[in-house]
Short mmCIF file of N, CA and C in Angstrom, two decimals:
data_model
loop_
_atom_site.label_atom_id
_atom_site.label_comp_id
_atom_site.label_asym_id
_atom_site.label_seq_id
_atom_site.Cartn_x
_atom_site.Cartn_y
_atom_site.Cartn_z
N ASP R 14 -0.83 3.34 12.17
CA ASP R 14 -2.09 2.99 11.77
C ASP R 14 -2.38 3.10 10.47
N GLU R 15 -3.35 2.26 10.00
CA GLU R 15 -3.54 2.03 8.65
C GLU R 15 -4.18 3.38 7.59
N ILE R 16 -5.06 4.05 8.75
CA ILE R 16 -5.86 5.21 8.22
C ILE R 16 -4.69 6.33 7.83
N ASN R 17 -3.71 6.30 8.78
CA ASN R 17 -2.66 7.21 8.63
C ASN R 17 -2.12 7.07 7.43
N ARG R 18 -1.63 5.88 7.36
CA ARG R 18 -0.73 5.19 6.31
C ARG R 18 -1.70 5.55 4.83
N ASP R 19 -3.03 5.39 4.99
CA ASP R 19 -3.53 5.69 3.40
C ASP R 19 -3.88 7.36 3.06
N ILE R 20 -3.63 8.14 4.22
CA ILE R 20 -3.75 9.46 4.00
C ILE R 20 -2.54 9.96 3.30
N LEU R 21 -1.53 9.39 4.09
CA LEU R 21 -0.12 9.80 3.41
C LEU R 21 0.09 9.42 2.06
N ARG R 22 -0.27 7.99 1.76
CA ARG R 22 -0.37 7.82 0.32
C ARG R 22 -1.29 8.61 -0.59
N GLN R 23 -2.62 8.92 -0.05
CA GLN R 23 -3.14 9.67 -0.81
C GLN R 23 -2.69 11.40 -1.22
N LEU R 24 -2.15 11.67 -0.15
CA LEU R 24 -1.50 13.04 -0.21
C LEU R 24 -0.31 12.81 -0.86
N GLU R 25 0.51 11.68 -1.11
CA GLU R 25 1.79 11.60 -1.96
C GLU R 25 1.29 11.59 -3.60
N MET R 26 0.04 10.80 -3.48
CA MET R 26 -0.33 10.74 -5.06
C MET R 26 -0.97 11.96 -5.30
N ASN R 27 -1.23 12.99 -4.75
CA ASN R 27 -1.85 14.24 -5.17
C ASN R 27 -3.14 13.78 -5.64
N ASP R 28 -3.75 12.90 -4.93
CA ASP R 28 -5.14 12.38 -5.52
C ASP R 28 -6.26 13.48 -5.67
N PRO R 29 -6.83 13.82 -6.72
CA PRO R 29 -7.88 14.72 -6.88
C PRO R 29 -9.22 14.36 -6.13
N GLN R 30 -9.50 13.31 -5.82
CA GLN R 30 -10.38 12.82 -4.87
C GLN R 30 -10.16 13.23 -3.63
N PHE R 31 -9.19 13.42 -3.02
CA PHE R 31 -8.84 13.88 -1.69
C PHE R 31 -8.44 15.46 -1.78
N ASP R 32 -9.56 15.77 -1.16
CA ASP R 32 -9.64 17.36 -1.27
C ASP R 32 -9.75 17.83 0.24
N ALA R 33 -10.00 17.31 1.35
CA ALA R 33 -10.35 17.46 2.66
C ALA R 33 -9.33 16.67 3.55
N LEU R 34 -8.85 17.24 4.46
CA LEU R 34 -8.21 16.37 5.37
C LEU R 34 -8.43 17.45 7.14
N CYS R 35 -8.58 16.36 7.76
CA CYS R 35 -8.76 16.74 9.36
C CYS R 35 -7.33 16.41 10.18
N VAL R 36 -6.94 17.03 10.73
CA VAL R 36 -5.43 16.71 11.58
C VAL R 36 -6.02 16.87 13.02
N ARG R 37 -5.99 15.90 13.64
CA ARG R 37 -6.65 15.88 15.32
C ARG R 37 -5.62 15.27 15.94
N ALA R 38 -5.30 15.74 17.03
CA ALA R 38 -4.49 15.30 18.35
C ALA R 38 -4.91 14.66 19.57
N TRP R 39 -6.36 15.24 19.71
CA TRP R 39 -6.40 14.41 20.98
C TRP R 39 -8.11 14.68 21.12
N GLY R 40 -8.69 13.93 22.01
CA GLY R 40 -10.33 13.65 21.96
C GLY R 40 -10.82 13.14 20.60
N PHE R 41 -9.85 12.29 20.20
CA PHE R 41 -9.62 11.47 18.76
C PHE R 41 -10.98 10.95 18.57
N ASP R 42 -11.68 10.97 17.47
CA ASP R 42 -12.85 10.23 16.92
C ASP R 42 -12.51 10.10 15.41
N ARG R 43 -12.54 9.24 15.00
CA ARG R 43 -12.49 9.08 13.36
C ARG R 43 -13.69 9.60 12.89
N ILE R 44 -13.75 10.28 11.94
CA ILE R 44 -14.77 10.76 11.00
C ILE R 44 -15.44 9.61 10.28
N GLY R 45 -16.54 9.04 10.62
CA GLY R 45 -17.30 8.05 9.57
C GLY R 45 -17.60 8.22 8.39
N GLU R 46 -17.55 6.97 7.65
CA GLU R 46 -17.48 7.01 6.12
C GLU R 46 -18.91 7.64 5.99
N GLY R 47 -18.91 8.80 4.84
CA GLY R 47 -20.01 9.69 4.44
C GLY R 47 -20.21 11.04 5.32
N GLU R 48 -19.82 10.77 6.54
CA GLU R 48 -19.73 12.31 7.29
C GLU R 48 -19.07 13.13 6.64
N GLU R 49 -19.39 14.06 5.96
CA GLU R 49 -18.67 15.09 5.27
C GLU R 49 -18.78 16.65 6.16
N GLU R 50 -17.77 17.08 6.58
CA GLU R 50 -17.77 18.58 7.26
C GLU R 50 -17.79 19.48 6.34
N TYR R 51 -17.10 19.36 5.09
CA TYR R 51 -16.88 20.63 4.20
C TYR R 51 -17.83 20.54 3.19
N GLY R 52 -18.54 19.32 2.79
CA GLY R 52 -19.56 19.13 1.67
C GLY R 52 -18.81 18.29 0.34
N GLU R 53 -17.77 18.76 -0.29
CA GLU R 53 -17.05 18.32 -1.38
C GLU R 53 -16.19 17.10 -1.24
N GLY R 54 -15.93 15.74 -1.63
CA GLY R 54 -15.06 14.83 -0.97
C GLY R 54 -15.35 14.19 0.05
N GLU R 55 -14.34 13.28 0.47
CA GLU R 55 -14.50 12.67 1.60
C GLU R 55 -13.38 13.05 2.52
N GLU R 56 -13.74 13.36 3.84
CA GLU R 56 -12.74 14.09 4.77
C GLU R 56 -12.07 12.77 5.34
N TYR R 57 -10.76 12.67 5.61
CA TYR R 57 -9.97 11.86 6.31
C TYR R 57 -9.39 12.71 7.66
N THR R 58 -9.46 11.84 8.65
CA THR R 58 -8.88 12.42 9.92
C THR R 58 -7.52 11.57 10.17
N TYR R 59 -6.46 12.36 10.35
CA TYR R 59 -4.98 12.30 10.35
C TYR R 59 -4.68 12.23 12.06
N ASP R 60 -4.45 10.80 12.70
CA ASP R 60 -4.18 10.81 14.24
C ASP R 60 -2.68 11.50 14.39
N ALA R 61 -2.61 13.05 14.63
CA ALA R 61 -1.27 13.60 14.85
C ALA R 61 -0.72 12.94 16.23
N LEU R 62 -0.80 12.36 16.79
CA LEU R 62 -0.27 11.62 18.13
C LEU R 62 0.72 10.40 17.76
N GLU R 63 0.23 10.01 16.61
CA GLU R 63 0.68 9.03 16.00
C GLU R 63 1.96 9.37 15.32
N ARG R 64 2.61 10.40 15.26
CA ARG R 64 3.88 10.91 14.80
C ARG R 64 3.46 10.94 12.99
N GLY R 65 4.55 11.63 12.54
CA GLY R 65 4.63 11.76 11.18
C GLY R 65 3.93 13.23 10.71
N LEU R 66 3.77 13.80 11.60
CA LEU R 66 2.97 15.28 11.04
C LEU R 66 3.89 15.91 10.22
N GLU R 67 5.41 15.79 10.30
CA GLU R 67 6.02 16.59 9.57
C GLU R 67 5.88 16.18 8.13
N CYS R 68 5.68 14.86 7.84
CA CYS R 68 5.37 14.40 6.44
C CYS R 68 4.42 14.92 6.28
N VAL R 69 3.20 14.77 6.48
CA VAL R 69 1.87 15.45 6.40
C VAL R 69 1.94 16.64 6.07
N GLY R 70 2.60 17.55 6.58
CA GLY R 70 2.72 19.14 6.31
C GLY R 70 3.52 19.19 5.01
N TYR R 71 4.66 18.17 4.87
CA TYR R 71 5.72 18.21 3.44
C TYR R 71 4.71 18.22 2.29
N LEU R 72 3.87 17.06 2.42
CA LEU R 72 3.20 16.53 1.49
C LEU R 72 2.01 17.82 1.17
N ILE R 73 1.39 18.00 2.12
CA ILE R 73 0.12 19.24 1.59
C ILE R 73 0.76 20.38 1.32
N GLY R 74 1.93 20.56 1.73
CA GLY R 74 2.85 21.77 0.81
C GLY R 74 2.98 21.43 -0.56
N LYS R 75 3.36 20.08 -1.03
CA LYS R 75 3.79 19.78 -2.17
C LYS R 75 2.59 19.54 -3.21
N GLY R 76 1.63 19.47 -2.93
CA GLY R 76 0.08 19.08 -3.56
C GLY R 76 -0.35 20.11 -3.69
N ASP R 77 -1.50 20.10 -4.90
CA ASP R 77 -2.05 20.98 -5.19
C ASP R 77 -3.73 20.69 -5.51
N GLN R 78 -4.11 19.62 -4.74
CA GLN R 78 -5.50 19.18 -4.63
C GLN R 78 -6.31 19.48 -3.28
N LEU R 79 -5.82 19.43 -2.40
CA LEU R 79 -6.44 19.87 -0.74
C LEU R 79 -7.17 20.98 -0.92
N LYS R 80 -8.25 21.43 -0.76
CA LYS R 80 -9.03 22.31 -0.39
C LYS R 80 -9.12 22.93 0.79
N TYR R 81 -9.57 21.76 1.88
CA TYR R 81 -10.10 21.87 3.34
C TYR R 81 -9.40 21.12 3.96
N LEU R 82 -8.60 22.07 5.11
CA LEU R 82 -7.65 21.41 5.99
C LEU R 82 -8.65 22.13 7.47
N HIS R 83 -8.41 21.12 8.33
CA HIS R 83 -9.13 21.42 9.59
C HIS R 83 -8.40 20.80 10.76
N ILE R 84 -7.98 21.87 11.41
CA ILE R 84 -6.93 21.46 12.54
C ILE R 84 -7.35 21.46 13.92
N ASP R 85 -7.87 20.49 14.25
CA ASP R 85 -8.74 20.07 15.61
C ASP R 85 -7.82 19.51 16.71
N ASN R 86 -8.11 19.91 17.81
CA ASN R 86 -7.65 19.58 19.18
C ASN R 86 -6.07 19.80 19.00
N VAL R 87 -5.43 20.33 18.34
CA VAL R 87 -3.97 20.34 18.22
C VAL R 87 -3.20 21.33 19.26
N ARG R 88 -2.08 20.70 20.01
CA ARG R 88 -1.87 21.63 21.09
C ARG R 88 -0.16 21.22 21.01
N GLY R 89 0.67 22.22 21.13
CA GLY R 89 2.12 21.96 21.49
C GLY R 89 2.48 21.75 22.53
N GLU R 90 3.77 21.31 22.87
CA GLU R 90 4.26 20.82 24.05
C GLU R 90 4.29 22.37 25.31
N GLY R 91 3.92 21.91 26.21
CA GLY R 91 4.05 22.87 27.47
C GLY R 91 2.67 23.94 27.37
N ARG R 92 1.91 23.69 26.93
CA ARG R 92 0.50 24.41 26.59
C ARG R 92 -0.67 23.96 27.65
N ALA R 93 -1.67 24.70 27.93
CA ALA R 93 -2.85 24.36 28.55
C ALA R 93 -2.78 23.05 29.56
N ASP R 94 -3.72 22.44 29.22
CA ASP R 94 -3.92 21.14 30.32
C ASP R 94 -2.68 20.14 30.20
N PRO R 95 -1.77 20.21 31.47
CA PRO R 95 -0.58 19.16 30.90
C PRO R 95 -0.85 17.82 30.81
N SER R 96 -2.14 17.54 31.23
CA SER R 96 -2.64 15.91 31.03
C SER R 96 -2.92 15.63 29.76
N ALA R 97 -3.44 16.73 28.83
CA ALA R 97 -3.93 16.64 27.58
C ALA R 97 -2.64 16.05 26.50
N PRO R 98 -2.81 15.11 25.89
CA PRO R 98 -1.76 14.89 24.93
C PRO R 98 -1.16 15.94 23.79
N CYS R 99 -0.18 16.14 23.53
CA CYS R 99 0.36 17.42 22.71
C CYS R 99 1.22 16.52 21.60
N VAL R 100 1.43 17.54 20.72
CA VAL R 100 2.19 17.19 19.74
C VAL R 100 3.70 17.83 19.96
N LEU R 101 4.85 17.20 19.50
CA LEU R 101 5.92 17.72 19.90
C LEU R 101 6.19 18.94 19.07
N ASN R 102 6.64 20.25 19.62
CA ASN R 102 6.73 21.57 18.93
C ASN R 102 7.55 21.06 17.70
N GLU R 103 8.49 20.38 17.55
CA GLU R 103 9.11 20.45 16.38
C GLU R 103 8.57 19.72 15.17
N GLU R 104 7.59 18.90 15.81
CA GLU R 104 6.70 18.67 14.78
C GLU R 104 5.83 19.36 14.26
N LEU R 105 5.13 20.10 14.99
CA LEU R 105 4.40 20.99 14.70
C LEU R 105 4.58 22.10 13.83
N GLU R 106 6.14 22.82 13.95
CA GLU R 106 6.63 23.54 13.25
C GLU R 106 6.97 23.13 12.17
N SER R 107 7.60 21.95 11.79
CA SER R 107 7.88 20.97 10.35
C SER R 107 6.36 21.22 9.58
N PHE R 108 5.39 20.65 10.48
CA PHE R 108 4.09 20.70 9.81
C PHE R 108 3.76 21.96 9.02
N PHE R 109 3.73 23.12 10.34
CA PHE R 109 3.46 24.26 9.27
C PHE R 109 4.41 24.68 8.44
N GLU R 110 5.54 24.69 8.49
CA GLU R 110 6.55 25.05 7.28
C GLU R 110 5.95 24.20 5.83
N GLY R 111 5.49 22.77 5.88
CA GLY R 111 4.87 22.30 4.91
C GLY R 111 3.69 23.07 4.41
N ILE R 112 2.64 23.31 5.23
CA ILE R 112 1.35 23.94 4.96
C ILE R 112 1.77 25.37 4.12
N ASN R 113 2.75 26.20 4.61
CA ASN R 113 3.38 27.52 4.04
C ASN R 113 3.43 27.13 2.58
N CYS R 114 3.77 25.90 2.29
CA CYS R 114 3.94 26.22 0.69
C CYS R 114 2.93 25.68 -0.21
N ASN R 115 1.68 25.25 0.38
CA ASN R 115 0.37 25.09 -0.30
C ASN R 115 -0.32 26.33 -0.78
N LYS R 116 -0.92 26.20 -1.96
CA LYS R 116 -1.34 27.31 -2.69
C LYS R 116 -2.84 26.75 -3.19
N SER R 117 -3.38 25.63 -2.67
CA SER R 117 -4.57 25.30 -3.19
C SER R 117 -5.73 25.25 -1.92
N ILE R 118 -5.40 25.34 -0.84
CA ILE R 118 -6.44 25.38 0.39
C ILE R 118 -7.24 26.58 0.17
N THR R 119 -8.45 26.38 0.13
CA THR R 119 -9.42 27.46 -0.06
C THR R 119 -10.00 27.71 1.34
N ASP R 120 -10.37 26.71 2.21
CA ASP R 120 -10.92 26.82 3.66
C ASP R 120 -10.10 26.28 4.51
N ILE R 121 -9.55 26.90 5.87
CA ILE R 121 -8.87 26.43 6.84
C ILE R 121 -9.64 26.43 8.18
N LYS R 122 -9.56 25.56 8.88
CA LYS R 122 -10.26 26.04 10.38
C LYS R 122 -9.76 25.34 11.16
N PHE R 123 -9.72 25.97 12.67
CA PHE R 123 -8.97 25.86 13.68
C PHE R 123 -10.04 25.56 14.74
N TYR R 124 -9.99 24.11 15.37
CA TYR R 124 -10.67 24.07 16.33
C TYR R 124 -10.43 23.35 17.54
N MET R 125 -10.79 24.04 18.77
CA MET R 125 -10.13 23.58 19.87
C MET R 125 -8.71 23.33 20.38
N SER R 126 -8.20 24.39 19.42
CA SER R 126 -6.57 24.06 19.41
C SER R 126 -6.20 25.17 20.08
N ASP R 127 -5.01 24.98 20.79
CA ASP R 127 -4.41 26.09 21.64
C ASP R 127 -3.04 26.50 20.49
N LEU R 128 -3.45 27.89 20.16
CA LEU R 128 -3.01 28.58 18.96
C LEU R 128 -1.56 28.95 19.24
N LEU R 129 -0.98 28.62 20.32
CA LEU R 129 0.52 29.00 20.39
C LEU R 129 1.39 28.17 20.77
N ILE R 130 2.66 28.18 20.47
CA ILE R 130 3.52 27.27 20.35
C ILE R 130 4.78 27.63 21.48
N GLU R 131 4.74 27.21 22.76
CA GLU R 131 5.58 27.61 23.66
C GLU R 131 7.21 26.85 23.78
N GLY R 132 7.69 27.54 24.40
CA GLY R 132 8.88 26.60 24.78
C GLY R 132 10.38 27.59 24.74
N PRO R 133 11.41 27.17 25.07
CA PRO R 133 12.69 27.99 24.86
C PRO R 133 12.63 28.49 23.41
N GLY R 134 13.03 29.92 23.30
CA GLY R 134 12.97 30.28 21.58
C GLY R 134 11.58 30.51 21.29
N ARG R 135 10.66 30.17 21.71
CA ARG R 135 9.24 30.20 20.94
C ARG R 135 8.22 31.07 21.46
N GLY R 136 6.91 30.60 21.92
CA GLY R 136 6.36 31.61 22.28
C GLY R 136 5.46 32.56 21.00
N GLN R 137 5.20 31.37 20.07
CA GLN R 137 4.71 31.89 18.75
C GLN R 137 3.50 31.58 18.28
N SER R 138 2.64 32.20 17.67
CA SER R 138 1.22 31.78 17.47
C SER R 138 1.48 30.75 15.96
N PHE R 139 0.13 29.90 16.13
CA PHE R 139 -0.05 29.32 14.72
C PHE R 139 0.28 30.51 13.60
N PHE R 140 -0.53 31.47 13.92
CA PHE R 140 -0.52 32.48 12.94
C PHE R 140 0.66 33.18 12.12
N GLU R 141 1.32 33.22 13.18
CA GLU R 141 2.55 33.57 12.74
C GLU R 141 3.52 32.77 12.32
N LYS R 142 3.76 31.25 12.58
CA LYS R 142 4.15 30.19 12.00
C LYS R 142 3.42 30.30 10.14
N LEU R 143 2.59 30.26 10.18
CA LEU R 143 1.34 30.56 8.85
C LEU R 143 1.43 31.44 8.30
N MET R 144 2.30 32.68 8.51
CA MET R 144 2.30 33.62 7.58
C MET R 144 2.67 33.74 5.97
N PRO R 145 3.46 33.06 5.78
CA PRO R 145 3.69 32.63 4.45
C PRO R 145 2.72 32.15 3.85
N PHE R 146 2.05 31.07 4.27
CA PHE R 146 0.65 30.36 3.79
C PHE R 146 -0.56 31.50 3.78
N PHE R 147 -0.60 32.69 4.50
CA PHE R 147 -1.54 33.34 4.11
C PHE R 147 -1.19 34.50 3.31
N ARG R 148 0.18 34.85 3.28
CA ARG R 148 0.76 35.88 2.30
C ARG R 148 0.56 35.14 0.83
N ASN R 149 0.96 33.92 0.51
CA ASN R 149 1.13 33.32 -0.78
C ASN R 149 -0.14 32.48 -1.33
N ASN R 150 -0.99 32.37 -0.56
CA ASN R 150 -2.20 31.57 -1.09
C ASN R 150 -3.34 32.20 -1.54
N THR R 151 -3.43 32.62 -2.72
CA THR R 151 -4.69 33.41 -3.39
C THR R 151 -5.87 32.50 -3.47
N ASN R 152 -5.96 31.49 -3.37
CA ASN R 152 -7.22 30.84 -3.31
C ASN R 152 -7.85 30.61 -1.76
N LEU R 153 -7.17 31.35 -0.89
CA LEU R 153 -7.92 31.41 0.22
C LEU R 153 -9.42 32.07 0.48
N GLU R 154 -10.59 31.20 0.85
CA GLU R 154 -11.94 31.99 0.82
C GLU R 154 -12.32 31.97 2.44
N SER R 155 -11.83 31.17 3.43
CA SER R 155 -12.64 31.01 4.49
C SER R 155 -11.41 30.49 5.20
N ILE R 156 -11.33 31.58 6.82
CA ILE R 156 -10.56 30.96 7.61
C ILE R 156 -11.32 31.06 8.86
N ALA R 157 -11.51 30.03 9.72
CA ALA R 157 -12.42 29.76 10.75
C ALA R 157 -11.54 29.28 12.04
N SER R 158 -12.16 29.82 13.15
CA SER R 158 -11.50 29.46 14.38
C SER R 158 -12.82 29.18 15.44
N GLY R 159 -12.61 28.03 16.17
CA GLY R 159 -13.59 27.97 17.23
C GLY R 159 -13.16 27.42 18.62
N ALA R 160 -13.46 27.90 19.80
CA ALA R 160 -12.91 27.48 20.92
C ALA R 160 -11.31 27.05 20.95
N CYS R 161 -10.66 28.10 20.34
CA CYS R 161 -9.28 28.09 20.68
C CYS R 161 -8.80 29.10 21.31
N THR R 162 -7.50 28.83 21.97
CA THR R 162 -6.81 29.78 22.83
C THR R 162 -5.92 30.54 21.77
N LEU R 163 -6.33 31.98 21.61
CA LEU R 163 -5.48 32.92 20.69
C LEU R 163 -4.69 33.64 21.30
N GLY R 164 -5.19 34.33 22.62
CA GLY R 164 -4.29 35.25 22.92
C GLY R 164 -4.09 36.42 21.97
N ASN R 165 -3.46 37.34 23.01
CA ASN R 165 -3.55 38.85 22.39
C ASN R 165 -2.53 38.84 21.29
N GLU R 166 -0.93 37.69 21.39
CA GLU R 166 -0.52 37.84 20.20
C GLU R 166 -0.99 37.11 18.96
N GLY R 167 -1.63 36.01 19.40
CA GLY R 167 -2.20 35.21 18.47
C GLY R 167 -3.37 36.18 17.24
N ALA R 168 -4.13 36.88 17.88
CA ALA R 168 -5.06 38.19 17.36
C ALA R 168 -4.23 38.94 16.71
N ARG R 169 -3.02 39.48 17.18
CA ARG R 169 -2.10 40.46 16.36
C ARG R 169 -1.52 39.64 14.82
N PHE R 170 -1.14 38.56 15.10
CA PHE R 170 -0.44 37.75 14.15
C PHE R 170 -1.56 37.30 12.92
N LEU R 171 -2.69 37.18 13.61
CA LEU R 171 -4.03 36.65 12.57
C LEU R 171 -4.40 38.01 11.84
N SER R 172 -4.39 39.35 12.50
CA SER R 172 -4.63 40.32 11.96
C SER R 172 -3.54 40.79 10.56
N LEU R 173 -2.13 40.39 11.41
CA LEU R 173 -0.94 40.81 10.33
C LEU R 173 -1.10 39.71 9.15
N ALA R 174 -1.50 38.60 9.23
CA ALA R 174 -1.49 37.87 8.54
C ALA R 174 -2.32 37.99 7.38
N LEU R 175 -3.84 38.29 7.87
CA LEU R 175 -4.92 38.92 7.13
C LEU R 175 -4.56 40.17 6.36
N ALA R 176 -3.93 40.91 6.49
CA ALA R 176 -3.09 42.20 5.90
C ALA R 176 -2.29 42.08 4.61
N GLU R 177 -1.62 40.92 5.26
CA GLU R 177 -0.62 40.48 3.94
C GLU R 177 -1.36 39.73 3.32
N SER R 178 -2.27 39.06 3.17
CA SER R 178 -3.19 38.16 2.41
C SER R 178 -3.48 38.87 1.11
N PRO R 179 -2.70 38.24 -0.55
CA PRO R 179 -3.30 38.71 -1.49
C PRO R 179 -4.71 38.41 -1.93
N SER R 180 -5.15 37.34 -1.12
CA SER R 180 -6.57 36.80 -1.69
C SER R 180 -7.50 37.65 -1.64
N ILE R 181 -7.95 37.94 -2.97
CA ILE R 181 -9.20 38.67 -3.17
C ILE R 181 -10.71 37.96 -3.14
N CYS R 182 -10.11 36.59 -2.74
CA CYS R 182 -11.86 35.90 -2.75
C CYS R 182 -11.99 35.45 -1.26
N LEU R 183 -11.36 36.19 -0.17
CA LEU R 183 -11.68 35.54 0.87
C LEU R 183 -13.04 36.02 1.54
N GLU R 184 -13.68 35.20 1.60
CA GLU R 184 -15.05 35.49 1.80
C GLU R 184 -15.62 35.37 3.42
N CYS R 185 -14.72 34.48 3.96
CA CYS R 185 -15.20 34.34 5.45
C CYS R 185 -14.24 34.38 6.70
N ILE R 186 -14.49 34.78 7.45
CA ILE R 186 -13.52 34.93 8.69
C ILE R 186 -14.62 34.79 10.03
N THR R 187 -14.43 33.51 10.38
CA THR R 187 -15.31 33.31 11.76
C THR R 187 -14.31 33.04 12.75
#
């Protein structure tokens, strides 16, 4: 898909104009031109079902321009509604490994996502997978979660992640 290829190019070039990204896996609508959820910069929406999510994660981790990351309707295999499209757990884990290297994101938002990764040897929360991101990113100002399946383990790992966060500028948790 051309939009996904353009997003990968922008991330690879570490384009300073490209400061907002939405990664969406189902219930998919592209964000229209001029519709900005975060305020600054144009938001692009990456279709996570088109594969290549591990490459997106790698480029997010390598870059230093992305400020706003919105993870929308992302579910790993074996979760929630079996008829809903999902992202392969291996791709999701690689995506998070890349994000863990990023230190420029100031706002991260999870919306309508099932925040648990299930399967053999899994049963982990997104927040558990993102512990290094929260531990190493001193620019983080806002964490938001809406209409997500968090569970007790997810809540525990979110609190652990926040406790380990060195970010003295964290302004908002919703």
